[in-house]
Coordinates of C-alpha atoms in Angstrom, one line a residue:
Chain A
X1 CA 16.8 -3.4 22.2
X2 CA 15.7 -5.8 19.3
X3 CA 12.4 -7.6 21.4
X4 CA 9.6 -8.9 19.9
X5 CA 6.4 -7.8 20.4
X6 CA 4.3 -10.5 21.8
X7 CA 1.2 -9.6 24.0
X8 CA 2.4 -10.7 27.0
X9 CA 0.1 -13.4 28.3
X10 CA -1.5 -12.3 31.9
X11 CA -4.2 -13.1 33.8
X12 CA -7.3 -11.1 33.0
X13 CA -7.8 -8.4 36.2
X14 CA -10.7 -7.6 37.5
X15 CA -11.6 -4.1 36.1
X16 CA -11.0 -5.9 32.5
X17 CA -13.1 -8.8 33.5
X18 CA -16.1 -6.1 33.7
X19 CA -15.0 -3.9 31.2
X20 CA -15.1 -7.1 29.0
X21 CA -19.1 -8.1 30.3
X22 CA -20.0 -4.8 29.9
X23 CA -18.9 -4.6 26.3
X24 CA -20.8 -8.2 26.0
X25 CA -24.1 -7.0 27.6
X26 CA -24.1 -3.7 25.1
X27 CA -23.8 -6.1 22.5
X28 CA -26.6 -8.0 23.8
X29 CA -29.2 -4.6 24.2
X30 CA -28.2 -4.0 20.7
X31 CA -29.5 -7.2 18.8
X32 CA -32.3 -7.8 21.6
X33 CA -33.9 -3.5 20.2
X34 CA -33.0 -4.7 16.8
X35 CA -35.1 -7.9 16.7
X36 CA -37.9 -6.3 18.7
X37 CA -38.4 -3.5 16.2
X38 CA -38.3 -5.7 13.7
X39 CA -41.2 -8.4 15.8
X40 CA -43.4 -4.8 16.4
X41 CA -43.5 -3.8 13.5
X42 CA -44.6 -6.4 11.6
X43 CA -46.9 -7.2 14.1
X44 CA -48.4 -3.9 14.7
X45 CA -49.1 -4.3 10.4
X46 CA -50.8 -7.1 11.1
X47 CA -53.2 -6.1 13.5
X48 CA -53.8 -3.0 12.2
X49 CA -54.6 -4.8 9.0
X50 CA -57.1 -6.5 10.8
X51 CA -58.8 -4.2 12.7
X52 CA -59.4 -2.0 9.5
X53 CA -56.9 1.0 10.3
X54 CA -54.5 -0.2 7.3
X55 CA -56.5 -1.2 4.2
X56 CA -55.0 -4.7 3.6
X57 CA -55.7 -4.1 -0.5
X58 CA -53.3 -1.3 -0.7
X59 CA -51.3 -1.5 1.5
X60 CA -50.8 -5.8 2.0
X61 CA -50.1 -7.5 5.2
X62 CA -47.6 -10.2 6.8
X63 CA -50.5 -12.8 6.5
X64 CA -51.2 -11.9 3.2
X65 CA -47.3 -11.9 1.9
X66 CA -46.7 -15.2 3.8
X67 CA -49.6 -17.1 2.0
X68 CA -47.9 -15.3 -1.4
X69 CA -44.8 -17.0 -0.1
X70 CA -46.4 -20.4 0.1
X71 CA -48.1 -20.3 -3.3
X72 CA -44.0 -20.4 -4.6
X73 CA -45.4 -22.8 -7.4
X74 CA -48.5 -20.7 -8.5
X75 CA -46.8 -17.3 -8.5
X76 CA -43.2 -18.4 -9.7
X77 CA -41.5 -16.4 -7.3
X78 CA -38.3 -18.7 -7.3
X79 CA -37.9 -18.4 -10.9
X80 CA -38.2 -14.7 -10.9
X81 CA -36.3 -14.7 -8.2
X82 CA -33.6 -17.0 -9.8
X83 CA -33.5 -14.3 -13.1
X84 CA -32.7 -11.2 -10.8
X85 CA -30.3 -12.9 -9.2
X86 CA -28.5 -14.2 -12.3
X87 CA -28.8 -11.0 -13.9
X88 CA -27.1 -9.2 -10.5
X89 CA -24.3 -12.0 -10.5
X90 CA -23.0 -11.5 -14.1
X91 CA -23.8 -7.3 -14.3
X92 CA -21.6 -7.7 -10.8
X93 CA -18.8 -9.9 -12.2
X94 CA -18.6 -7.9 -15.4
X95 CA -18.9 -4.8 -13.5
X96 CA -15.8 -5.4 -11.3
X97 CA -14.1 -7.1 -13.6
X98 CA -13.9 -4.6 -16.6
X99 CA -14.2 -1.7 -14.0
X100 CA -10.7 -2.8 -12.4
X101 CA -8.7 -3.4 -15.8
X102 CA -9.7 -0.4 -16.6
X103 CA -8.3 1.1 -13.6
X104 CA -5.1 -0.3 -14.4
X105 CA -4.9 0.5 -18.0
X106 CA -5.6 4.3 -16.3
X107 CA -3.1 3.7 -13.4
X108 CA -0.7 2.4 -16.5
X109 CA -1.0 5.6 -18.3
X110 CA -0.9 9.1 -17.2
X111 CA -1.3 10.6 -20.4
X112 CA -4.2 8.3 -21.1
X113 CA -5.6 9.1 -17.5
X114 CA -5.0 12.6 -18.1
X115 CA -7.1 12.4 -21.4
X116 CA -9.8 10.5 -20.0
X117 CA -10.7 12.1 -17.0
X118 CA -13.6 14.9 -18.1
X119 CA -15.3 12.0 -19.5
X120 CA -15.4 10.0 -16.5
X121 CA -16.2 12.8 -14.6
X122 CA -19.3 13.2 -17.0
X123 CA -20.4 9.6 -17.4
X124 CA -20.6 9.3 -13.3
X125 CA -22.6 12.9 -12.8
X126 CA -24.5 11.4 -15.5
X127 CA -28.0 9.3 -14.5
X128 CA -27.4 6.2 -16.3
X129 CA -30.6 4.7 -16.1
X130 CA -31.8 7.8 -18.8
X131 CA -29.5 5.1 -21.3
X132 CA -31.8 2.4 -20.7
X133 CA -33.8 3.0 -23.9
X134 CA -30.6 3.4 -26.1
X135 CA -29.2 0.0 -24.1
X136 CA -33.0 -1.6 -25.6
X137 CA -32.6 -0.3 -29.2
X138 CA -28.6 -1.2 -29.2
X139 CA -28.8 -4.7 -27.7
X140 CA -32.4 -5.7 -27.8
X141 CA -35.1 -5.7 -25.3
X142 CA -34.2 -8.8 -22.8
X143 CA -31.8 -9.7 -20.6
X144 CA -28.8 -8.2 -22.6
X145 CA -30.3 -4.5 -21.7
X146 CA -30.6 -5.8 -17.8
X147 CA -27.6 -7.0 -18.1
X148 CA -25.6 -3.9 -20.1
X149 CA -28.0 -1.5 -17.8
X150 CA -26.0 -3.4 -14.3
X151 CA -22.5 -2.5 -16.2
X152 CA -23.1 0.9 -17.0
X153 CA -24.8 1.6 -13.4
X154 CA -21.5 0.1 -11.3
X155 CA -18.6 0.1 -14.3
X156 CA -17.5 3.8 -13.9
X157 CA -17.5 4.4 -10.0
X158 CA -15.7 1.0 -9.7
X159 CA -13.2 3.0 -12.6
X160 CA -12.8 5.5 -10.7
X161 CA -12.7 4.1 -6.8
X162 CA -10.0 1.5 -7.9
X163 CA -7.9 4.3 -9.9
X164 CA -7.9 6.4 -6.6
X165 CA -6.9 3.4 -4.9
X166 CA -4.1 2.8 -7.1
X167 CA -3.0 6.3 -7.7
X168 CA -2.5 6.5 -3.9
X169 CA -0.3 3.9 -3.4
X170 CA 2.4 4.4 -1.1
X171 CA 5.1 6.4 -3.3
X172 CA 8.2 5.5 -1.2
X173 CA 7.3 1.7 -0.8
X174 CA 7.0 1.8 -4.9
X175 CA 9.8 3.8 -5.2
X176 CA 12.1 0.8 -2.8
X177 CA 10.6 -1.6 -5.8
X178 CA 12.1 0.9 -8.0
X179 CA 15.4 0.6 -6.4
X180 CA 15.4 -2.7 -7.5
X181 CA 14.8 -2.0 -10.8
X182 CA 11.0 -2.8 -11.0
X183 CA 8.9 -2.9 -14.2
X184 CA 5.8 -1.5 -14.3
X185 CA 4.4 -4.7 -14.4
X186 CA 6.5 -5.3 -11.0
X187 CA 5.3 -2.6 -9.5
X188 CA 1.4 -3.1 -10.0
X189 CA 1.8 -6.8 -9.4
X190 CA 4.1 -6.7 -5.9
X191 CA 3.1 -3.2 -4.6
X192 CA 0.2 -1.7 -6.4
X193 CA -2.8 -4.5 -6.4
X194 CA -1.6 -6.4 -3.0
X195 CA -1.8 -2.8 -1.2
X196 CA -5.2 -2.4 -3.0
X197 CA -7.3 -5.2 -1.7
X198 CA -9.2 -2.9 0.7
X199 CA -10.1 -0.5 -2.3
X200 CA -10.6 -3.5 -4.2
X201 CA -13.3 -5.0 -1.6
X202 CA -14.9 -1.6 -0.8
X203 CA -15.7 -1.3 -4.4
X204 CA -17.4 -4.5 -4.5
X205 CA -19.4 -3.9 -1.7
X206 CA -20.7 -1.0 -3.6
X207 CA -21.2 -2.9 -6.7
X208 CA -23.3 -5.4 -5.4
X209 CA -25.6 -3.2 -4.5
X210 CA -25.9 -0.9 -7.4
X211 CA -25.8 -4.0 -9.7
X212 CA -29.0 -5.1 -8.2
X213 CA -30.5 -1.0 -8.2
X214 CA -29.1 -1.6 -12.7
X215 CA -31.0 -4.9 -12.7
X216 CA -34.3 -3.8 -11.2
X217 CA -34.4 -0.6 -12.8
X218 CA -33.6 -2.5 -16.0
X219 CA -36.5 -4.7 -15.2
X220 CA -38.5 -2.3 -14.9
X221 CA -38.2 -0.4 -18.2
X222 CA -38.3 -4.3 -20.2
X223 CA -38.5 -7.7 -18.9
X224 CA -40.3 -11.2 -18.8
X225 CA -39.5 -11.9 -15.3
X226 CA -37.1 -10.9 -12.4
X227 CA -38.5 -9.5 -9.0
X228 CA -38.4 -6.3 -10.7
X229 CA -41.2 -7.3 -13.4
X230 CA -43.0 -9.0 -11.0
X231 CA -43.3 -5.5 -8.2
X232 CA -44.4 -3.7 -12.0
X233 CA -46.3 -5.9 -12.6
X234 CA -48.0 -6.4 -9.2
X235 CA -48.8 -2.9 -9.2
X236 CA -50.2 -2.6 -12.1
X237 CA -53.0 -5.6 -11.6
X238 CA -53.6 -4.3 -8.5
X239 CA -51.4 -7.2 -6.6
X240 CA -50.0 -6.0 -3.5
X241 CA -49.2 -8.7 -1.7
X242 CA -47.1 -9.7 -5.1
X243 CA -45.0 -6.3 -4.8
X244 CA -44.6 -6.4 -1.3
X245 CA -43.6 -10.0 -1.2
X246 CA -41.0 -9.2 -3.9
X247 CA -39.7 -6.1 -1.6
X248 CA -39.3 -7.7 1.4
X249 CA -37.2 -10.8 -1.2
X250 CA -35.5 -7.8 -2.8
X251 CA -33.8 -6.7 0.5
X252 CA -33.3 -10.1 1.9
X253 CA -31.4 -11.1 -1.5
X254 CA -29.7 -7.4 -1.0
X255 CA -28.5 -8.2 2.4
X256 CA -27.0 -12.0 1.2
X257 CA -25.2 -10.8 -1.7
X258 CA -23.4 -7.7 0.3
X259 CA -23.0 -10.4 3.3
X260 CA -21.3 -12.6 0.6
X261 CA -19.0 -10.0 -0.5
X262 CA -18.1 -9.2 2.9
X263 CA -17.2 -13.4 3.9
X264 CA -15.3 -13.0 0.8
X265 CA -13.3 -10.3 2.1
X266 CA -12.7 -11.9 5.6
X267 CA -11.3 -15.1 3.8
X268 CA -8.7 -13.3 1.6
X269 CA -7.7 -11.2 4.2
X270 CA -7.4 -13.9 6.7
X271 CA -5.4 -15.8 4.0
X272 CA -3.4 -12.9 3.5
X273 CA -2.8 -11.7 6.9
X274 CA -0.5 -11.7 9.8
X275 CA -2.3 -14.3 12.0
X276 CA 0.1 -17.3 11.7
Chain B
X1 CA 43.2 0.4 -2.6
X2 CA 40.5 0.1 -5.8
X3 CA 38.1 2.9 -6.8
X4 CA 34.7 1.0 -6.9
X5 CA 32.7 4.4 -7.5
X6 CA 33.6 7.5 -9.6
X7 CA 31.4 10.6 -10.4
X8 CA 32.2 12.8 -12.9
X9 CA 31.6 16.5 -13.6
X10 CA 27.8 15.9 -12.2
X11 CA 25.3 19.0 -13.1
X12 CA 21.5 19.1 -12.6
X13 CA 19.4 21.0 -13.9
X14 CA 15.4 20.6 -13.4
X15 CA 13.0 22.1 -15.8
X16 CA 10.1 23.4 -14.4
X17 CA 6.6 25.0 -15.6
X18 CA 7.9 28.5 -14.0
X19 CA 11.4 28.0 -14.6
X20 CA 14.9 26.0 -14.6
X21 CA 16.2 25.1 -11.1
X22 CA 20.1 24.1 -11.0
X23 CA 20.6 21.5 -8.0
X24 CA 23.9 20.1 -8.7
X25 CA 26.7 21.8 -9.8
X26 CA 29.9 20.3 -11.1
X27 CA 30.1 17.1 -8.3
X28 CA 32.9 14.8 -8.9
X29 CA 34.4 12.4 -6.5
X30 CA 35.1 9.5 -5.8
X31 CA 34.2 6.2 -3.5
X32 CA 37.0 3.3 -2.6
X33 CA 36.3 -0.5 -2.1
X34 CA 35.1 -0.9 1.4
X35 CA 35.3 3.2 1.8
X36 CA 32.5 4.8 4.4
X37 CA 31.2 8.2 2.8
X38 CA 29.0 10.8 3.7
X39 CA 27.2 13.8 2.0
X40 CA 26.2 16.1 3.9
X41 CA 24.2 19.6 3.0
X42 CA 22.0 22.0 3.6
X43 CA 18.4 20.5 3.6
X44 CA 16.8 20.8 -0.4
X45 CA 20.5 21.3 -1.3
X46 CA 20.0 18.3 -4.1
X47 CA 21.7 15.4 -1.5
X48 CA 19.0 12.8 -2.5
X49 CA 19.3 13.9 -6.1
X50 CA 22.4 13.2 -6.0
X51 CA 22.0 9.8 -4.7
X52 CA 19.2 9.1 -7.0
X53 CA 21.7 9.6 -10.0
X54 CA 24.7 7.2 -8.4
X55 CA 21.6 4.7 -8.2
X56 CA 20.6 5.2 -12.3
X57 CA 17.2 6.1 -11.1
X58 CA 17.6 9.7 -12.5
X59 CA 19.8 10.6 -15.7
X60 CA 22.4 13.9 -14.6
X61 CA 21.8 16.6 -17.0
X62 CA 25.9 16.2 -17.0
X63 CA 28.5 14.5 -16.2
X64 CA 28.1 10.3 -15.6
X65 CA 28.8 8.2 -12.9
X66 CA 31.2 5.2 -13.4
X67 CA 30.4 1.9 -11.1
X68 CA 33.8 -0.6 -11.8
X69 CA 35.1 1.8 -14.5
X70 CA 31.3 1.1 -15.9
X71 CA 29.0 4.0 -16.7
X72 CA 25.9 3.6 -15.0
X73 CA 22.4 4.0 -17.3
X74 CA 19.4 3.0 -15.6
X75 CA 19.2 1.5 -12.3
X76 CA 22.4 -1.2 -11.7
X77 CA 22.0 -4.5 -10.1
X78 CA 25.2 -3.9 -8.2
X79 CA 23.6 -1.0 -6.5
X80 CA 21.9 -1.6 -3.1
X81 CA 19.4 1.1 -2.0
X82 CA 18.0 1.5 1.1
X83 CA 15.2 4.6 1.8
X84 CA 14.2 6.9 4.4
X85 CA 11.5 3.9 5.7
X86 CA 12.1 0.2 5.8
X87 CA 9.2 -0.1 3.2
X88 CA 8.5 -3.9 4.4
X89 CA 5.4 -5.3 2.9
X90 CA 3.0 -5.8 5.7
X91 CA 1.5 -8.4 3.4
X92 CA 4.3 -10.9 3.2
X93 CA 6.1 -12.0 5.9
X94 CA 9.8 -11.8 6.5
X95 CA 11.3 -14.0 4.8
X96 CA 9.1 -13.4 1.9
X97 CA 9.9 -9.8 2.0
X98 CA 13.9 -10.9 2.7
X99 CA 13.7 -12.2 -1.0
X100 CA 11.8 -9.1 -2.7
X101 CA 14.7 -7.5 -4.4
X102 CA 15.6 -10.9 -5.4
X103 CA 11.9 -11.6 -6.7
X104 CA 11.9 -8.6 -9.1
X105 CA 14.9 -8.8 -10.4
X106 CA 14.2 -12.5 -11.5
X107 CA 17.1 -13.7 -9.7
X108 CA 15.3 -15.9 -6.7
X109 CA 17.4 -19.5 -7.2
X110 CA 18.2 -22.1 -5.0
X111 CA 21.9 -20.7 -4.2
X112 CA 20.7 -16.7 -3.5
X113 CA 17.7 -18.2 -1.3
X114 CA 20.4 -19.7 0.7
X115 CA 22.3 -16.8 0.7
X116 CA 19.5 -14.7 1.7
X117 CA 18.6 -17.6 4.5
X118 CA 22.2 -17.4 6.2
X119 CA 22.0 -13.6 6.5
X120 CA 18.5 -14.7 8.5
X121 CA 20.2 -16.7 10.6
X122 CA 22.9 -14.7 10.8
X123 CA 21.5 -11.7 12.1
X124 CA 19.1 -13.3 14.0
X125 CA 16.2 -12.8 12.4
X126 CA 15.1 -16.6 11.2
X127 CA 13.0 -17.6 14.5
X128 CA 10.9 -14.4 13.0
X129 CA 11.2 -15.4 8.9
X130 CA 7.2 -16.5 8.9
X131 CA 6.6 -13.8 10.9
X132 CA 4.7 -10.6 9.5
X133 CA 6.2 -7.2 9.3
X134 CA 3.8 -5.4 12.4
X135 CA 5.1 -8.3 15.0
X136 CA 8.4 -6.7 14.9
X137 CA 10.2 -3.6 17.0
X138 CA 11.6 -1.0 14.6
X139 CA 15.3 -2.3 14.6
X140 CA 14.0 -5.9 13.6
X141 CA 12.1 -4.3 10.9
X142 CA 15.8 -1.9 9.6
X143 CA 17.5 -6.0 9.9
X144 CA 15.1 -7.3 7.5
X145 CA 15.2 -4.2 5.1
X146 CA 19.0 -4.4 5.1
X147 CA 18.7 -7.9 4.2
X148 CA 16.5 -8.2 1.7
X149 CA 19.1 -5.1 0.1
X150 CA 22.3 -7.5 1.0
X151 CA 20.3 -10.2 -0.9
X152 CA 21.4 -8.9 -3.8
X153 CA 24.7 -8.5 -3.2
X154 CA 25.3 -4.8 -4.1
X155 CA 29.2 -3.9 -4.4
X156 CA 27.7 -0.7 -3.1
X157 CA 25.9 0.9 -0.5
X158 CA 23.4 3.4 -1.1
X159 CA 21.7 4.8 1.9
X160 CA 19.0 7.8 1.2
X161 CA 18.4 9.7 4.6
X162 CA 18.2 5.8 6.1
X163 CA 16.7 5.5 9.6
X164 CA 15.8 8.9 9.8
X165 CA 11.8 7.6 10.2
X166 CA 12.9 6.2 13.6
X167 CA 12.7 8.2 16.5
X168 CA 16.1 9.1 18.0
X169 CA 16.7 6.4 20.8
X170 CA 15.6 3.6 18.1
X171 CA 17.8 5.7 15.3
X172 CA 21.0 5.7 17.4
X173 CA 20.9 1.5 18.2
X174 CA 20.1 1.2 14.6
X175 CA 22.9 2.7 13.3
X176 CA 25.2 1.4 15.7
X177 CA 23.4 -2.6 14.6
X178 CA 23.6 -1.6 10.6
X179 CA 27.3 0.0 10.6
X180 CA 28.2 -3.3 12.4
X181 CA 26.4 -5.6 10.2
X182 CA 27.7 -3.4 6.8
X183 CA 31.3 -3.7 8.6
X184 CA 31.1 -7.3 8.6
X185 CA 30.0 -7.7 5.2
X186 CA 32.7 -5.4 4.6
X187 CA 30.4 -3.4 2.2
X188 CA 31.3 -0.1 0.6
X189 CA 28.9 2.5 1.2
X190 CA 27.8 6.0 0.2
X191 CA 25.6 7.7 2.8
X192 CA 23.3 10.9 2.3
X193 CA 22.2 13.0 5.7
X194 CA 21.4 16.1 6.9
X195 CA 22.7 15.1 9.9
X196 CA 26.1 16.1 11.3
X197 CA 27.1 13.8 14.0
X198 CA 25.4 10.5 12.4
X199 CA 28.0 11.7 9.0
X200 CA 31.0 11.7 11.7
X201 CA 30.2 8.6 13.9
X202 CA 29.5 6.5 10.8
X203 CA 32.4 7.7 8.1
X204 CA 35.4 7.3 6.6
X205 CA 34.9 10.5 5.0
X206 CA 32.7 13.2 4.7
X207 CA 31.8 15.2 1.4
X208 CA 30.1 18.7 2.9
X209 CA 28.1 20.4 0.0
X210 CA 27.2 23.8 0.1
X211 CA 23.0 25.4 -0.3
X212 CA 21.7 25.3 -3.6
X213 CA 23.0 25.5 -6.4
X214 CA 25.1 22.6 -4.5
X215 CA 28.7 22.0 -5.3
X216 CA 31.2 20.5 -3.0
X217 CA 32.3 22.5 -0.5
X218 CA 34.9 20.7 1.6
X219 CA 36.2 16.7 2.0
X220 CA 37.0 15.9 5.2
X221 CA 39.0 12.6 6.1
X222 CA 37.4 11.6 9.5
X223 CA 40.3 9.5 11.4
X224 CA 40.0 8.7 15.1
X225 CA 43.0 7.3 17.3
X226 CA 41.0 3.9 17.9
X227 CA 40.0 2.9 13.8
X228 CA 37.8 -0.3 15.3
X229 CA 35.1 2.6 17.5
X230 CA 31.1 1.8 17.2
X231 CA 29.4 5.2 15.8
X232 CA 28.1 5.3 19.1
X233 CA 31.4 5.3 21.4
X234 CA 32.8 7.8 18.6
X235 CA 30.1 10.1 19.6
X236 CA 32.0 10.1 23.0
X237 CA 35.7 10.7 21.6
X238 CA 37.3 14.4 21.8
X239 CA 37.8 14.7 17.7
X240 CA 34.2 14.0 17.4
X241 CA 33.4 17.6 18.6
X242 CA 36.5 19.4 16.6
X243 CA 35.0 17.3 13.6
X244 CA 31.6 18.8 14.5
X245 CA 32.7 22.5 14.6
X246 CA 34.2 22.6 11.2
X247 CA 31.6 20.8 9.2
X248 CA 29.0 23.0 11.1
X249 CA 31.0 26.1 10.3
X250 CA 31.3 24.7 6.4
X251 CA 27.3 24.4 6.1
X252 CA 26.7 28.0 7.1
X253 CA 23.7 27.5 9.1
X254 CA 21.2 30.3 9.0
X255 CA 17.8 30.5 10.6

């Protein structure tokens, strides 16, 4: 009656041997399109560049954005690049950090939820970046305002995923906690945040990425430097190699920081999980 | 033999936005040491209520409940729960969740780890202790949810609609594996189910409440010529049907 589940161990059969190339081979078609779309288009910019169909002033071209690449120490790409990124990091870590204790100061109180919740409702309908010249006047043109512009962009969905998270928690496994007489503090610490981990990873996923949509716009509206000066400022001198450069940076560095979050997520689950 | 569990004069009475509900009405009785009991009732008669006030976790709007001549406030540390669901934590593994109950109530030392380690062993279950949750069957999973209630060593028995997440097959060698296991730790228990033949096959006695607002209707003593039976070879013995008929006539089934 009481057996363990173990995957028995048997020899592959034939129909899964091809089932399993098949799978393999899809896998394959899939990354061999993706990298060719990639390899046409660019090239098909290129050449049409050259020929004259695209005007290369307007609209750049790889050849042009590659040499922008090389002239690092002319154009200070790294250091701008090195600001946006700094920014992203600490309007991220603030982001989920406040955005979760918050969520548990919510999940703590009903009454407080209760009292709260139009004006959470209201701050997320509400276009944040339209605060970015109150952010200026209240903590000065600079960083702080990229920074404070980050927060207020990912703070209140991050409020509001985690709390929904937390809110639907399992109520019988809380309630067994209960039965042996669990705090509240018990109850968030043993049940409520271990069973959140997935909410809790989600959310960063969609931080990181409006962290870095707060720091650009933020750079936009007042900065010194960031990638975000550097595409306004490229477009107003007429630079489009700069701006395009700084795009094609933009959604590399986009695609690293999500990637970064997700190995993050891998690691604690593996930690965490039942592969022993 | 001792009383362990007495409840006295027990009312309930919930307040709602659209009105007062009365669940319970006037429940007393009482539970000896080592004493098998059942409640059954009418489904939404106020059974789990019931239980929920035994376990401290609700406060009757009468009556109290008296654990060792003790009245119970809040939720007792001689009170062993166990749910509809085994509840395990898929995140820990079974040891880990073997020791919860210890965990929170801040009573995890080197002598109740033992303890908690011999049940492992003695139930079989410490070949699977670093094992997590999902690798085990259904009945491994009820083991290690019964444990980590033994763990604390309860004086009594609390069981809220237990197993009945399992599917039947899985239910019936379940109970059959946990009455045995209760048996030898010669626990006192106090069961709550809606159904009939689990409240003979398991009991000592069964409490029959009637529908809403729920007092007790009758209290059977269950006695069968062999006292040592498994619930599931009492399920094959003549009184079990006679047993059957009355509390089903008591309940008043209508569809």
């Amino acid at each position: 009656m009481f057996m363990y589940n173990q995957p028995a161990e048997k020899p592959v059969s034939k129909e899964r041997a091809a089932y399993l190339q098949k799978q393999k081979r899809k896998k394959y078609v899939v990354r061999a399109v993706q990298i060719s779309v990639v390899i046409v288009l660019i090239a098909l910019w290129e050449i049409l560049a050259n020929v004259g169909v695209i005007d290369s002033f307007i609209m750049s071209q790889p050849s042009r954005m590659v040499k922008t690449l090389l002239n690092l120490s002319e154009n200070g790409l790294l250091t701008h690049l090195g600001v946006t990124c700094m920014e992203t990091l600490v309007g991220f870590l603030l982001g989920t950090a406040l955005g979760v204790g918050l969520a548990v100061l919510l999940w703590w109180s009903d009454t407080l939820s209760r009292i709260c919740e139009p004006f959470l409702v209201v701050l997320n309908a509400l276009p944040k970046i339209a605060l970015g010249p109150v952010f200026i006047v209240w903590v000065g043109a600079g960083m702080q305002a990229i920074i404070v512009m980050a927060l207020a962009i990912s703070l209140i969905v991050t409020v509001l995923e985690m709390l929904n998270g937390f809110l639907n928690t399992d109520e019988e496994t809380i309630r067994m906690a209960q039965t042996f007489g669990a705090n509240r503090r018990q109850e968030f610490t043993k049940i409520v945040m271990p069973s959140n981990l997935h909410t809790l990873f989600n959310s960063m996923k969609v931080n990181i990425g409006l962290s870095l949509v707060g720091v650009i716009a933020g750079e936009f509206l007042v900065s010194k430097a960031g990638l975000g000066y550097l595409i306004v400022y490229g477009g107003q001198v007429f630079k489009l190699d700069l701006v395009m450069t700084s795009v094609v940076i933009l959604a590399i560095v986009a695609a690293l920081l999500y990637q970064s979050v997700v190995i993050a997520e891998r690691f604690v689950t593996r930690k965490m999980s039942h592969k022993n | 033999m001792e009383e362990i569990l007495k409840v006295e004069q027990i009312s309930q009475t919930y307040q709602a936005e659209n009105g007062e509900l009365t669940a319970l009405e006037e429940i007393s009785f009482s539970v000896e040491k080592g004493e098998f009991v059942s409640i059954v009732g009418p489904s939404g008669c106020g059974k789990s209520t019931l239980l929920s006030i035994v376990a401290g976790m609700i406060r009757p709007t009468y009556g109290r409940v008296l654990l060792q001549g003790e009245p119970v406030e809040g939720i007792s540390p001689h009170i062993g729960y166990m749910l509809q669901r085994d509840n395990l934590l898929e995140w820990r593994s079974i040891y880990q969740n073997a020791v919860l109950g210890l965990e929170i109530r801040n009573m995890l030392t080197r002598e109740t780890a033992a303890y908690t380690e011999s049940l492992l062993k003695a139930y079989g279950l410490w070949d699977f202790r670093d094992k997590y949750p999902s690798q085990l069957s259904g009945g491994m999973r009820q083991r290690a949810a019964l444990i980590r209630t033994l763990a604390i060593k309860p004086e009594i028995f609390l069981l809220d609609e237990a197993f009945s997440a399992l599917d039947y097959q899985t239910r019936l060698a379940v109970t059959d594996d946990v009455y045995h296991i209760l048996k030898l730790e010669q626990k006192t228990i106090l069961m709550v189910t809606h159904d009939i033949s689990e409240s003979i096959s398991m009991s000592d006695r069964v409490i029959v409440l009637s529908r809403r607002p729920a007092h007790i209707a009758r209290t059977m003593e269950i006695h069968f010529t062999d006292p040592d039976l498994t619930p599931l070879q009492r399920r094959e013995q003549r009184e079990f049907q006679e047993y059957f008929n009355t509390i089903w006539r008591e309940l008043d089934v209508h569809v």
